Each structure stands twice: as C-alpha cells, then as structure tokens.
Coordinates of C-alpha atoms and ligand atoms in Angstrom, one line a residue:
M1 CA 76.7 69.7 132.0
M2 CA 73.3 71.4 131.6
T3 CA 73.5 73.9 134.4
H4 CA 70.4 75.7 133.2
K5 CA 68.3 73.7 131.0
F6 CA 65.6 75.3 128.9
R7 CA 63.4 74.6 126.0
T8 CA 62.4 76.6 123.0
H9 CA 59.3 76.2 120.9
R10 CA 59.9 74.7 117.6
S11 CA 58.2 77.7 116.0
T12 CA 60.9 79.9 117.5
W13 CA 63.7 77.8 116.0
Q14 CA 62.0 77.6 112.7
S15 CA 61.5 81.3 112.6
A16 CA 65.3 81.8 113.2
V17 CA 66.0 79.8 110.1
E18 CA 63.3 81.5 108.2
T19 CA 64.7 84.9 109.2
L20 CA 67.9 83.7 107.7
H21 CA 66.3 82.7 104.5
A22 CA 64.1 85.6 104.0
S23 CA 66.8 88.1 104.8
A24 CA 64.1 89.9 106.6
P25 CA 65.1 93.5 107.6
A26 CA 64.1 93.0 111.2
C27 CA 66.1 90.5 113.2
R28 CA 64.2 89.1 116.0
R29 CA 65.9 88.1 119.2
G30 CA 64.7 85.0 121.0
G31 CA 64.5 85.1 124.8
A32 CA 66.7 82.1 125.2
A33 CA 70.5 82.5 125.1
V34 CA 71.2 79.8 122.5
L35 CA 68.6 81.1 120.1
A36 CA 69.7 84.7 120.7
T37 CA 73.1 83.9 119.4
L38 CA 71.7 82.1 116.4
L39 CA 69.3 84.9 115.6
L40 CA 72.2 87.3 115.7
A41 CA 74.1 85.1 113.4
A42 CA 71.1 84.9 111.2
C43 CA 70.7 88.6 111.0
S44 CA 72.2 88.7 107.6
S45 CA 70.2 91.2 105.7
T46 CA 72.9 93.8 105.7
P47 CA 74.6 93.7 102.4
L48 CA 78.4 93.3 102.3
P49 CA 80.1 96.6 102.3
P50 CA 82.5 97.8 99.7
W51 CA 86.1 97.2 100.7
P52 CA 87.2 99.9 103.1
G53 CA 89.2 102.6 101.3
Q54 CA 92.9 102.5 102.0
E55 CA 93.3 106.3 102.5
A56 CA 90.2 106.7 104.6
G57 CA 90.7 103.5 106.6
A58 CA 94.4 103.8 107.3
R59 CA 94.5 107.5 108.2
A60 CA 91.3 107.7 110.1
S61 CA 92.5 105.0 112.5
A62 CA 96.1 106.1 112.8
P63 CA 97.3 106.5 116.4
Q64 CA 96.6 109.7 118.1
A65 CA 99.1 112.5 117.9
G66 CA 101.6 112.5 120.7
R67 CA 101.6 108.8 121.0
P68 CA 103.4 107.7 117.9
V69 CA 103.9 104.1 117.2
P70 CA 107.6 103.5 116.8
P71 CA 109.0 102.0 113.6
P72 CA 110.7 98.6 113.7
L73 CA 113.2 98.2 116.5
D74 CA 116.3 99.1 114.6
T75 CA 118.9 101.9 115.2
G76 CA 118.0 103.9 112.2
A77 CA 114.4 104.0 113.0
S78 CA 115.0 104.6 116.7
T79 CA 117.1 107.7 116.0
A80 CA 114.6 108.9 113.4
T81 CA 111.8 108.9 116.0
S82 CA 112.4 110.5 119.3
P83 CA 110.4 108.5 121.8
S84 CA 107.5 110.5 123.2
E85 CA 107.1 111.2 126.8
G86 CA 106.5 108.2 129.0
I87 CA 107.9 105.7 126.5
S88 CA 111.0 104.1 128.1
T89 CA 114.1 103.7 126.0
P90 CA 114.6 100.2 124.8
V91 CA 116.3 98.2 127.4
I92 CA 117.2 95.1 125.4
V93 CA 117.7 96.5 122.0
T94 CA 121.3 97.7 122.1
P95 CA 122.6 99.5 119.0
L96 CA 126.0 98.2 118.0
P97 CA 128.8 100.5 116.8
G98 CA 129.5 100.4 113.1
S99 CA 127.1 99.6 110.3
L100 CA 127.1 95.8 110.2
A101 CA 128.5 93.5 112.8
A102 CA 130.2 90.2 112.1
P103 CA 128.2 87.1 112.8
E104 CA 128.7 86.1 116.4
A105 CA 128.8 82.3 116.1
S106 CA 131.5 80.4 114.5
T107 CA 130.6 79.2 111.0
S108 CA 132.1 75.7 111.6
Q109 CA 128.7 74.3 112.6
L110 CA 127.1 75.5 109.4
P111 CA 126.3 73.2 106.5
Y112 CA 127.8 75.7 104.1
S113 CA 130.9 77.9 103.5
A114 CA 132.0 81.1 105.0
A115 CA 131.0 82.8 101.8
V116 CA 127.4 81.8 102.3
A117 CA 127.5 82.9 105.9
A118 CA 128.8 86.3 104.9
R119 CA 125.5 86.9 103.1
F120 CA 123.8 87.0 106.5
P121 CA 125.5 89.6 108.6
D122 CA 124.1 90.4 112.0
P123 CA 121.7 93.3 112.2
S124 CA 122.9 96.6 113.6
V125 CA 121.0 96.0 116.9
R126 CA 121.5 93.4 119.5
Y127 CA 118.6 91.6 121.1
E128 CA 119.0 90.3 124.6
T129 CA 117.0 87.5 126.2
P130 CA 118.3 84.7 128.5
G131 CA 118.9 82.5 125.5
L132 CA 120.6 85.2 123.4
A133 CA 123.2 86.1 126.1
S134 CA 126.8 86.0 124.9
G135 CA 128.5 82.7 125.5
R136 CA 125.2 80.8 125.9
Q137 CA 125.1 77.3 124.3
D138 CA 121.3 76.8 124.7
F139 CA 118.3 78.9 124.1
T140 CA 116.0 80.3 126.8
T141 CA 114.9 77.4 129.0
N142 CA 111.3 76.8 130.0
A143 CA 112.0 78.0 133.5
E144 CA 113.7 81.2 132.3
L145 CA 110.8 81.9 129.9
T146 CA 108.3 81.6 132.8
Q147 CA 110.5 83.9 134.9
W148 CA 110.7 86.4 132.0
L149 CA 107.0 86.6 131.7
R150 CA 106.5 86.7 135.5
Q151 CA 108.9 89.6 135.7
L152 CA 107.0 91.5 133.0
A153 CA 103.7 90.9 134.8
S154 CA 105.0 92.0 138.2
S155 CA 107.0 95.1 137.1
Q156 CA 104.1 96.8 135.4
K157 CA 103.5 100.5 135.9
G158 CA 101.2 103.2 134.6
V159 CA 98.1 102.1 132.7
T160 CA 99.5 99.1 130.9
R161 CA 98.6 95.8 132.4
S162 CA 100.6 92.6 131.8
Q163 CA 98.9 89.5 133.1
M164 CA 100.2 85.9 132.8
L165 CA 97.7 83.3 131.8
D166 CA 98.1 79.6 132.5
L167 CA 96.9 77.8 129.4
G168 CA 97.4 74.3 130.9
L169 CA 100.2 71.8 131.0
S170 CA 102.2 70.2 128.3
Q171 CA 102.3 66.4 128.1
R172 CA 105.3 66.4 130.5
G173 CA 103.6 68.8 132.9
T174 CA 105.3 72.0 132.0
P175 CA 103.0 75.0 132.1
I176 CA 102.2 76.7 128.8
H177 CA 102.1 80.4 129.4
A178 CA 100.6 83.4 127.8
L179 CA 101.1 87.1 128.6
V180 CA 98.1 89.4 128.0
V181 CA 99.3 93.0 127.5
T182 CA 96.6 95.7 127.5
R183 CA 95.5 99.1 128.6
V184 CA 92.0 97.8 129.4
A185 CA 91.2 98.0 133.1
N186 CA 91.2 94.2 133.5
T187 CA 92.6 91.4 131.4
H188 CA 89.6 89.1 131.3
A189 CA 88.4 88.0 127.8
A190 CA 85.1 89.8 128.2
A191 CA 86.8 93.1 129.3
L192 CA 89.1 93.0 126.3
E193 CA 86.1 92.3 124.0
D194 CA 84.2 95.2 125.5
S195 CA 87.1 97.5 125.0
G196 CA 86.4 97.6 121.2
R197 CA 90.2 97.2 120.7
P198 CA 91.1 94.3 118.6
T199 CA 93.3 91.6 120.1
V200 CA 96.3 90.1 118.4
L201 CA 97.6 86.7 119.3
L202 CA 101.3 85.9 118.8
V203 CA 102.3 82.2 118.9
G204 CA 105.8 80.9 119.0
Q205 CA 107.6 77.6 118.9
Q206 CA 104.9 75.2 118.1
H207 CA 107.8 73.3 116.7
G208 CA 110.4 72.8 119.4
D209 CA 113.4 73.0 117.1
E210 CA 112.5 76.4 115.8
P211 CA 113.8 78.7 118.6
A212 CA 114.2 82.2 117.0
G213 CA 110.4 82.9 117.1
S214 CA 110.3 82.2 120.8
E215 CA 113.3 84.5 121.6
A216 CA 111.7 87.2 119.3
L217 CA 108.4 87.0 121.1
L218 CA 110.2 87.5 124.5
V219 CA 111.6 90.7 123.0
V220 CA 108.2 91.8 121.7
A221 CA 106.5 91.0 125.0
R222 CA 109.0 93.1 126.9
E223 CA 108.7 96.0 124.4
L224 CA 104.9 95.9 124.7
A225 CA 104.8 95.7 128.4
G226 CA 107.0 98.8 128.9
G227 CA 109.1 99.6 125.9
L228 CA 109.0 100.8 122.4
L229 CA 105.8 99.0 121.4
E230 CA 103.8 100.0 124.4
P231 CA 102.0 103.0 122.8
M232 CA 100.3 100.5 120.4
L233 CA 98.2 99.4 123.4
D234 CA 96.1 102.6 123.0
R235 CA 94.6 100.9 120.0
I236 CA 95.0 97.1 120.4
N237 CA 95.5 94.3 123.0
V238 CA 98.1 91.7 122.5
I239 CA 98.5 88.1 123.8
V240 CA 101.9 86.5 123.5
V241 CA 102.4 82.8 123.7
P242 CA 106.2 82.6 123.3
R243 CA 106.4 78.8 123.4
A244 CA 103.4 76.6 122.6
N245 CA 105.4 73.4 122.8
P246 CA 107.7 73.5 125.8
D247 CA 108.4 69.7 125.7
G248 CA 109.6 70.0 122.1
A249 CA 111.7 73.0 123.0
E250 CA 113.3 71.2 125.9
A251 CA 114.1 68.2 123.7
G252 CA 115.1 70.2 120.7
K253 CA 112.4 68.4 118.7
R254 CA 109.8 69.5 116.2
V255 CA 107.0 67.4 117.8
T256 CA 105.3 67.2 121.2
A257 CA 106.3 64.6 123.8
N258 CA 104.1 61.9 122.3
G259 CA 105.4 62.5 118.8
I260 CA 102.5 64.5 117.4
D261 CA 103.1 67.5 115.1
M262 CA 100.9 70.0 117.0
N263 CA 100.7 72.3 114.0
R264 CA 98.7 69.6 112.2
D265 CA 96.4 69.2 115.3
H266 CA 94.4 72.3 115.4
L267 CA 91.2 70.7 114.0
L268 CA 91.5 67.3 115.7
L269 CA 92.9 68.7 119.0
Q270 CA 94.5 65.4 120.2
T271 CA 97.3 67.2 122.1
P272 CA 96.9 69.3 125.3
E273 CA 99.2 71.8 123.6
A274 CA 96.8 72.4 120.6
R275 CA 93.8 72.3 123.0
A276 CA 95.4 75.1 125.1
L277 CA 95.7 77.3 122.0
A278 CA 92.1 76.5 120.9
R279 CA 90.7 77.5 124.3
L280 CA 92.7 80.8 124.2
V281 CA 91.4 81.6 120.7
R282 CA 87.8 80.7 121.6
D283 CA 87.9 82.9 124.7
Y284 CA 89.8 85.9 123.5
R285 CA 88.7 86.0 119.9
P286 CA 91.8 87.5 118.4
I287 CA 91.3 89.4 115.2
A288 CA 94.8 88.4 114.0
V289 CA 96.9 85.3 114.8
I290 CA 100.6 85.5 113.9
D291 CA 102.3 82.1 114.1
V292 CA 106.2 82.2 114.1
H293 CA 108.3 79.4 112.9
E294 CA 111.7 78.5 111.3
Y295 CA 112.4 76.5 108.2
T296 CA 115.1 74.1 107.0
V297 CA 118.1 75.9 105.5
A298 CA 120.0 73.0 103.9
G299 CA 118.9 69.4 104.7
R300 CA 116.6 68.0 102.0
F301 CA 116.9 71.2 99.9
L302 CA 120.7 70.7 99.7
E303 CA 120.2 67.1 98.7
K304 CA 117.6 67.9 96.0
F305 CA 118.8 71.2 94.6
K306 CA 122.5 71.3 95.7
A307 CA 121.7 74.7 97.1
I308 CA 121.2 76.6 100.4
Q309 CA 118.0 78.4 101.2
R310 CA 118.3 82.2 100.9
Y311 CA 115.3 84.1 102.2
D312 CA 115.4 85.7 105.7
M313 CA 111.6 85.1 105.9
L314 CA 109.0 83.0 104.2
L315 CA 105.4 84.1 104.9
Q316 CA 101.9 83.0 104.0
H317 CA 98.4 83.7 105.0
A318 CA 95.6 81.1 105.5
T319 CA 94.9 79.1 102.3
T320 CA 92.2 76.6 102.7
A321 CA 88.7 76.1 101.2
N322 CA 85.8 78.3 102.3
L323 CA 87.7 81.1 103.9
P324 CA 85.9 84.5 104.3
E325 CA 87.1 86.5 101.3
F326 CA 87.4 89.8 103.1
M327 CA 89.7 88.4 105.8
T328 CA 92.0 87.1 103.1
K329 CA 91.9 90.5 101.5
A330 CA 92.8 92.1 104.9
A331 CA 95.7 89.6 105.3
L332 CA 97.1 90.5 101.9
E333 CA 96.5 94.3 101.7
W334 CA 96.6 95.3 105.4
Y335 CA 99.2 92.9 106.7
R336 CA 101.3 91.3 104.0
Q337 CA 102.1 94.4 102.0
P338 CA 103.3 96.6 104.9
M339 CA 105.2 93.6 106.2
L340 CA 107.1 93.2 102.9
K341 CA 108.0 96.9 103.1
A342 CA 109.2 96.6 106.7
L343 CA 111.4 93.6 105.9
D344 CA 112.8 95.3 102.8
A345 CA 113.6 98.4 104.8
Q346 CA 115.7 96.3 107.1
G347 CA 117.5 94.7 104.2
L348 CA 115.8 91.4 104.9
T349 CA 114.6 89.2 102.0
Q350 CA 111.3 87.3 101.8
E351 CA 109.3 84.9 99.7
W352 CA 106.0 83.0 99.9
Y353 CA 106.3 80.1 102.4
Y354 CA 107.4 76.9 100.6
T355 CA 108.7 73.5 101.6
T356 CA 109.5 70.3 99.9
S357 CA 108.6 66.7 100.6
T358 CA 110.9 64.2 102.3
Q359 CA 111.0 62.1 99.1
P360 CA 114.5 62.6 97.6
E361 CA 113.4 62.3 94.0
D362 CA 110.5 64.7 94.4
M363 CA 111.7 68.1 93.1
R364 CA 108.5 70.0 93.5
L365 CA 108.2 72.8 96.0
S366 CA 104.9 73.4 97.7
M367 CA 103.6 76.5 99.4
G368 CA 102.1 76.0 102.8
G369 CA 99.3 73.4 102.5
T370 CA 95.6 73.7 101.9
Q371 CA 94.5 71.2 104.6
P372 CA 92.4 72.6 107.4
D373 CA 94.7 71.3 110.1
T374 CA 97.5 73.8 110.6
G375 CA 97.2 76.8 112.9
R376 CA 97.4 79.0 109.9
N377 CA 94.4 77.5 108.1
V378 CA 92.3 76.6 111.2
N379 CA 92.6 80.2 112.5
G380 CA 91.6 81.4 109.1
L381 CA 88.5 79.4 109.3
K382 CA 87.9 81.0 112.7
N383 CA 87.6 84.3 110.8
T384 CA 90.9 85.8 111.9
V385 CA 93.7 87.3 109.8
S386 CA 96.1 84.4 110.1
M387 CA 99.7 84.6 109.1
L388 CA 102.6 82.2 109.2
L389 CA 106.1 83.7 109.5
E390 CA 109.2 81.5 109.0
T391 CA 112.9 82.4 109.4
R392 CA 115.8 80.4 108.0
G393 CA 116.8 78.5 111.1
I394 CA 116.3 74.7 111.2
G395 CA 119.6 72.9 111.1
I396 CA 122.0 75.8 111.7
G397 CA 122.0 75.9 115.5
R398 CA 122.7 79.4 116.9
S399 CA 124.2 80.8 113.7
H400 CA 122.8 84.1 112.5
I401 CA 120.5 84.0 115.5
Q402 CA 120.4 87.8 115.9
R403 CA 119.4 88.2 112.3
R404 CA 116.7 85.5 112.7
V405 CA 115.3 87.2 115.7
H406 CA 115.5 90.6 114.0
S407 CA 113.5 89.2 111.1
H408 CA 110.7 88.0 113.4
V409 CA 110.7 91.2 115.5
T410 CA 110.5 93.3 112.3
A411 CA 107.6 91.2 110.8
V412 CA 105.7 90.9 114.1
T413 CA 106.0 94.6 114.8
S414 CA 104.7 95.3 111.3
A415 CA 101.7 93.0 112.0
L416 CA 101.0 94.8 115.3
R417 CA 101.2 98.1 113.5
S418 CA 98.8 96.9 110.8
T419 CA 96.3 96.1 113.5
V420 CA 96.8 99.5 115.0
D421 CA 96.3 101.2 111.6
H422 CA 93.1 99.3 110.8
A423 CA 91.8 98.8 114.3
G424 CA 88.5 100.3 113.5
K425 CA 87.9 98.5 110.3
L426 CA 89.1 95.0 111.2
E427 CA 86.2 94.1 113.5
Q428 CA 83.8 95.5 111.0
V429 CA 85.2 93.3 108.2
R430 CA 85.2 90.2 110.4
S431 CA 81.7 90.8 111.5
Y432 CA 80.4 91.2 107.9
G433 CA 82.3 88.0 107.0
A434 CA 80.9 86.1 109.9
R435 CA 77.3 87.2 109.0
D436 CA 77.9 86.3 105.4
I437 CA 79.0 82.8 106.3
S438 CA 76.0 82.3 108.6
A439 CA 73.7 83.5 105.9
Q440 CA 74.9 80.8 103.5
A441 CA 73.4 77.9 105.6
C442 CA 71.1 75.7 103.5
R443 CA 72.2 77.5 100.4
G444 CA 74.5 77.0 97.4
E445 CA 77.4 74.7 97.7
V446 CA 80.3 74.1 100.0
V447 CA 83.8 72.9 99.1
V448 CA 84.5 69.7 100.8
E449 CA 88.1 69.3 99.6
A450 CA 90.4 71.6 97.7
G451 CA 94.0 71.4 96.6
P452 CA 96.8 73.6 95.4
T453 CA 97.4 74.4 91.7
P454 CA 100.5 73.0 90.1
T455 CA 102.5 75.8 88.4
Q456 CA 106.0 77.0 88.1
H457 CA 107.9 79.7 90.1
D458 CA 111.2 81.5 89.9
L459 CA 113.2 81.4 93.1
L460 CA 116.7 82.2 94.3
M461 CA 118.8 79.8 96.3
L462 CA 122.5 80.0 97.2
D463 CA 125.5 78.2 95.9
P464 CA 126.8 76.3 98.9
E465 CA 130.5 77.1 98.1
T466 CA 130.5 80.6 96.6
G467 CA 127.4 82.0 98.3
A468 CA 126.3 83.4 94.9
D469 CA 122.6 83.6 94.1
R470 CA 121.4 80.6 92.1
P471 CA 118.2 81.4 90.1
L472 CA 115.9 78.4 89.7
R473 CA 112.7 77.8 88.0
V474 CA 110.9 75.1 90.0
D475 CA 107.7 73.1 89.8
W476 CA 105.5 74.8 92.4
N477 CA 102.3 73.8 94.1
S478 CA 100.6 77.2 94.5
S479 CA 98.1 77.5 97.4
L480 CA 97.1 80.9 96.2
Q481 CA 94.7 79.4 93.6
L482 CA 92.8 76.5 95.1
Q483 CA 91.3 73.8 92.9
T484 CA 88.0 72.4 94.1
L485 CA 88.3 68.6 94.3
K486 CA 84.9 67.9 95.8
K487 CA 81.9 70.0 96.6
R488 CA 78.4 69.4 97.9
P489 CA 75.2 71.3 98.5
R490 CA 75.7 73.3 101.8
P491 CA 73.5 71.8 104.5
C492 CA 71.6 73.7 107.1
G493 CA 73.5 71.8 109.7
Y494 CA 74.8 68.4 110.8
W495 CA 73.1 65.8 112.9
L496 CA 75.3 63.8 115.3
A497 CA 74.3 60.7 117.3
G498 CA 74.2 61.3 121.1
S499 CA 77.2 59.1 121.7
N500 CA 79.5 61.5 119.9
D501 CA 80.6 63.4 123.1
R502 CA 84.2 63.5 122.0
A503 CA 83.5 65.1 118.7
V504 CA 81.2 67.6 120.4
E505 CA 83.8 68.4 123.0
R506 CA 86.3 69.2 120.3
L507 CA 83.9 71.4 118.3
K508 CA 83.0 73.3 121.4
L509 CA 86.7 73.8 122.3
M510 CA 86.9 75.7 119.0
G511 CA 83.9 77.8 119.9
V512 CA 81.5 76.0 117.7
Q513 CA 77.9 76.1 118.9
V514 CA 76.4 72.6 119.3
M515 CA 72.8 72.1 120.3
R516 CA 71.3 69.0 122.1
V517 CA 68.0 67.7 120.9
A518 CA 65.5 67.8 123.8
E519 CA 62.6 65.9 122.1
A520 CA 62.6 63.2 119.5
G521 CA 61.8 64.6 116.0
S522 CA 62.7 64.1 112.4
A523 CA 64.6 65.9 109.7
L524 CA 65.2 65.7 106.0
A525 CA 68.8 64.7 105.7
D526 CA 71.5 63.3 103.5
T527 CA 73.1 60.2 105.1
Y528 CA 76.4 58.9 103.9
H529 CA 76.2 55.8 101.9
E530 CA 79.7 54.2 101.9
T531 CA 81.0 53.0 98.6
S532 CA 84.7 52.2 99.5
R533 CA 87.0 52.2 102.5
A534 CA 90.7 52.0 103.0
S535 CA 93.2 52.6 105.7
A536 CA 95.6 55.5 104.9
E537 CA 98.0 58.0 106.5
R538 CA 97.4 61.7 106.9
Q539 CA 99.7 63.6 104.6
D540 CA 100.9 67.1 104.4
V541 CA 103.1 68.7 101.8
R542 CA 106.2 67.4 103.6
G543 CA 104.9 63.8 103.7
T544 CA 103.2 61.7 106.4
V545 CA 102.1 63.8 109.3
A546 CA 104.2 63.0 112.4
G547 CA 102.4 61.0 115.1
A548 CA 99.1 60.6 113.3
A549 CA 97.3 57.3 113.7
P550 CA 96.2 55.5 110.5
I551 CA 93.0 57.1 109.2
I552 CA 89.9 55.7 107.5
R553 CA 89.5 57.0 103.9
V554 CA 86.0 56.4 102.7
Q555 CA 84.2 57.3 99.5
V556 CA 80.6 58.2 100.1
T557 CA 77.4 59.0 98.3
P558 CA 75.0 61.3 100.2
T559 CA 71.5 59.8 100.1
R560 CA 68.4 61.9 100.9
S561 CA 65.7 60.6 103.3
A562 CA 63.7 61.6 106.4
I563 CA 65.7 60.6 109.5
D564 CA 64.6 60.1 113.1
V565 CA 66.3 62.5 115.4
P566 CA 66.3 61.0 118.9
S567 CA 66.4 63.2 122.0
G568 CA 69.9 63.4 123.4
S569 CA 71.4 63.6 119.9
Y570 CA 73.2 66.7 118.6
Y571 CA 72.6 69.3 116.0
V572 CA 75.4 71.6 114.7
P573 CA 73.8 74.4 112.8
L574 CA 75.6 76.1 110.0
N575 CA 74.1 79.5 110.5
Q576 CA 77.0 80.4 112.7
P577 CA 80.3 82.2 112.1
L578 CA 82.3 79.0 112.4
A579 CA 80.2 77.0 109.9
N580 CA 83.1 76.4 107.6
L581 CA 85.2 74.9 110.4
V582 CA 82.3 72.6 111.1
V583 CA 82.3 71.4 107.5
A584 CA 86.0 70.7 107.7
A585 CA 85.5 68.5 110.8
L586 CA 82.3 66.7 109.8
E587 CA 82.3 65.9 106.1
P588 CA 83.6 62.3 106.7
D589 CA 85.5 61.7 103.4
T590 CA 88.5 64.0 104.0
Q591 CA 91.7 63.1 105.7
N592 CA 91.2 65.6 108.5
S593 CA 87.6 64.7 109.3
Y594 CA 86.5 63.6 112.7
F595 CA 85.3 60.4 111.1
A596 CA 88.6 59.6 109.3
N597 CA 90.4 60.2 112.6
H598 CA 88.2 58.0 114.8
L599 CA 86.5 60.8 116.7
I600 CA 83.2 59.8 115.2
P601 CA 83.0 56.0 115.3
A602 CA 80.5 55.3 112.6
L603 CA 79.2 56.9 109.4
S604 CA 75.7 56.3 110.6
D605 CA 76.4 58.6 113.5
T606 CA 76.2 61.6 111.3
A607 CA 74.0 63.2 108.6
R608 CA 73.7 66.4 106.6
V609 CA 70.4 68.1 107.5
M610 CA 69.1 69.7 104.3
T611 CA 66.1 71.7 105.4
P612 CA 65.6 73.8 108.5
P613 CA 64.7 71.1 111.1
S614 CA 61.7 71.3 113.4
L615 CA 63.4 70.3 116.5
V616 CA 63.3 71.2 120.2
F617 CA 66.6 71.9 121.8
E618 CA 68.1 72.3 125.2
E619 CA 71.3 74.0 126.0
A620 CA 74.2 71.5 126.0
D621 CA 76.3 73.2 128.6
Ligands
LIG701 ZN1 107.4 75.1 112.3

C-alpha cells in the first residue's frame, strides 16, 4: 500500500471537476499521477464523432497487400486463397475427402433419433487437438492443454511471439493459462498497448461441461501462433484463455470447485477464476472479448417444448444498462453482421442467444440476461466489444464435436477478422465512448436497474423423432430493448467508509480508480435511507444463481445532506471510463450490488456524492 504518497491541493481537484463541467477546450494536466488520469478522463470537450463510414473504415484499415487474411478454416476457402509466402499450411485442419462426412460418434448416446443427428453432418475439415483425437473418450485434459500452449510458446519462429501467461491458480490449484500471440517486440501489457494494435481476448470454458469452445480455442491459438491466422497479427494482438475453469472441466461440471457459477461472478469476483480474468482484462485492455460456451440441446427444452434445439450457434452482445452506445453499434455492425455471413457461408445456422428457466411450467424463453454479472455484460461495461458465442453441445457428449468446434472456429475467426478490418477505428470509438461516460459525472440520470422487454419471437426447433423443423412462436424476453426499472440522478462519485477494503480491492481489480481521502472534509451527498429489507436469492434467467449466498434486498430512499468525510475513507469518482461499472457495484438496492452481496457491510458505509467534493486525496496504492 501507499508506495509513494502524495497530496494535491483541493483547488486542483476542484478544477478537474470544473473542467469536466465547463467542457473547457483546454484540458489541464495535473502534476500528480492520479489527477492526471482524472483530468484526461475529464477532457471531454471533443464532440462525439459521426459513426465511422463503412466503406472508408473497412477498406482503409484492410490488411496490406501481400499479407491476406485467410477466410475461415474450411477446405473451400483454403483452396480459394493460396497462402502467401511465409504462411505455413494448416497442420491441424485436414480436409476430408468427399463433400460431407458422416458423424464420427455413435448416435446411441444422443437424446434424439438418427434422423435428428443426420441434420448435423460433420464439416468437410477435421480439427485435431489432443481431445479431438480419434478413439478418445475424454476431451483435452488440463495437463495436455498446458502442454499444447507451452509447445506453441516454445516453437515460435519469425516475428510472431507466443508467450504463456500464468493467470493464477484455480481453487484446486490448477494453473489458469493464457497465450499472448503478437508481432509486437515484447508481450507485456504496456508494449501491446503502445503498439497501437487492438488486442482481442478469447475466453473458453468458463463452464466446465461446455468443451467445444476450449478445443476450438486450441485450434485458433495454434493457427495464430504459426498457421492460417498468423497474418492477422500485423494488425491485432490476441490473448487466448482456452479454459477459464479447469476444475469444472476436470469434473465435467458447469461450476467451479466451490459450486459458484463463475460466469455470474464478474462483478463480485468471489472466485479466483473470475479474478484471474478481471486482472487480465484490467492489464491488457482488450478492445474485444469473445466468450465461447455451449448450450443445452434437449434437457429442459425437450421437457417443455417436446423438441430438440436446432441452431449451430446462438450469439449475443452485451445487453445491460448504461452501455456505451457506440460499442454496441460496433458489436452489431462490425462483429455480428460479418459473423452471421461467415456462419451462413459454412452452412451453419444461428439465432440470438436464448435459454429457459429450470421451472418446468415456465414456457418463456429469455435472451441472455440484462444483469451486470456475466462476462458478456461486465466486459461491455468495461467498454469492450463483448460477444457471447454458444454451440449446441450440453448433454450430447462428443456427438457432432467436429461441427461444434467448426462453428466456434468460424465465428471466432470472423471476430478476429472484424478487429483486423476495423483496427484503426475501434480504439477511436472506445476512446470517445470512454470520454463521453466520464463527461456525464454529476449530470443527468443513471439507470440503476433495467430488465428485458417481454415480446414474442418465431423460432425453429426440431422434432425429436423425424428431425423435421418445428416452427414455434414463443413468449420471449428480449434483451435488445431494455426497460428502465429504476433510475436516479447520476452522482459525481461514491463515498465509501474506510473499512471497505474488500469492496475497494474488487473495484481496483476491475481497473476502477479509487481515491483515498487524506484529510477530513465534507461533501454534499445522498445517503441511503432504508425503507424495507428482505433476504433473497440472486436470480438469472435460468433460475437461482449457482453457489450464490443469500443476498440482502433493500428498498432505499436517497436523502440529501452534508456528510463528514473522514480521512482514510474512499472516494470513487464517476468521471472515469468505468463509471457505469461502479454504479452497478455500488447502488445498494440491486441483486448484484456489493451491499446486497455482503462486500459492503452497512448502508451507512456508502453515499452518493452529488456535487464535486472539496477533498484532499492521497494515492491509494
Ligand atoms: Zn456456458
């Protein structure tokens, strides 16, 4: 703590906030590091640009001639594009003779007929990883995965660098690995940042019983490190985390070793697995995070609808309150649209991501949720293009595994190419978004809680006997239009009592700037007056969140007054790019808040600071 403590004059801090308010053309930089960052964030006078033009943006940033980016890893595409000099031929993507191969696995383990299985022929390429070897009963083990990455890191040649990162240990002590693949001279976060090339983060197997994504990311890692995808590294850097939940993978379970669903833990950060990813995102600041999963094919869908799920891939971008508009636009126009085309070109079908609750009588389908707890939504609040990709895989063992992997490889390759095509514009769009968010501090309103919009949707499922398409019109909770359930005036920042080290540590893990008050002062603030309290369970669109402790659901009335701000307490300013993530964590009356989840012990420990405070700060680390 406090390696180099310093103080700033209250006038300097105040001027930072005033700069923000006045939208003054000149942005002053403070001498102190903390203030410099804040001032930079407050330098918001630049108006938001028009949306970058498709033609200009896409073409201008296309890869240089002579280093073409290959199309998806299929035989048709491979023969259509002769690999340029220096690009090795694919080692692990083996074209199969004939047009469509018969599915490898026996269909006896499937919860449906051979007629359904016949709708999912293997692709015309064959992917090879340890877990995809012929005759294998299990998927790539944790030891094999480590070995695979280690080999990629040690066999590098030319200008491409592949470096393994140790992200920490799982609850059972298994290392969580990442592979950084780049053509930047060294693989440190700062070097990648300085390169001006955007970084893409690929995350696999947060849920241990969803293996196809992990196998696909091993393929992608290898093709990046010295194969078909390597030329993309002239424009982008890539970090691959093939398996975020090694304990779950080993046990064949969705959750981590202590029973927590780590993909509902990205705001609370209770698990070392979620913390590992948070640190990685904080340090490497990816422009895009692609999170690969699998979804249930029969199970509760078969019980409710007497039908089998049909789509090769379900996909969805971040959908939670207070997201930067331009990053959502980038997700839809620059990533989703090309991805749909890429999947279609491979004969793969897709829909919006949807799921259904574990309640047998509940016939509604819900798109991916709107709570700020999943990787998809939390990474969206970190101002990334955040995409969830799901193949049809849970409950069907190894069946159709080549097709599942092919779906992921196709979609992930498309996302990488989208980043290549828009490399120049993406950071610009993010930077404008971040400044816009910072500029909103103390102004207008902020959504505290939002939910999906009930509507109807037409879908196709499959008849479990005949395999025929079964059209259905379903009740559908759409996350594309959010309904505001609760909003409040947007504060300038939040005050936290000095005892809230745990909450502060979690905020900092996400990259949030937290300031420590050096001298006692006062602030005009809304404190939370409690009007009701109940014990409850955290819910997502499936039902109760796995492994979550009971939460405190309070109703509150914010009450304005001057409060004493003791030295040693904390101030979390909202004129920073992660302001909306702070709101998600610190407004106490939501199910994901740090108060509801016992990270902040008392309502009196926190307040919404409503005017720029005159406080003296020290650096908290
Ligand atoms: Zn999943």
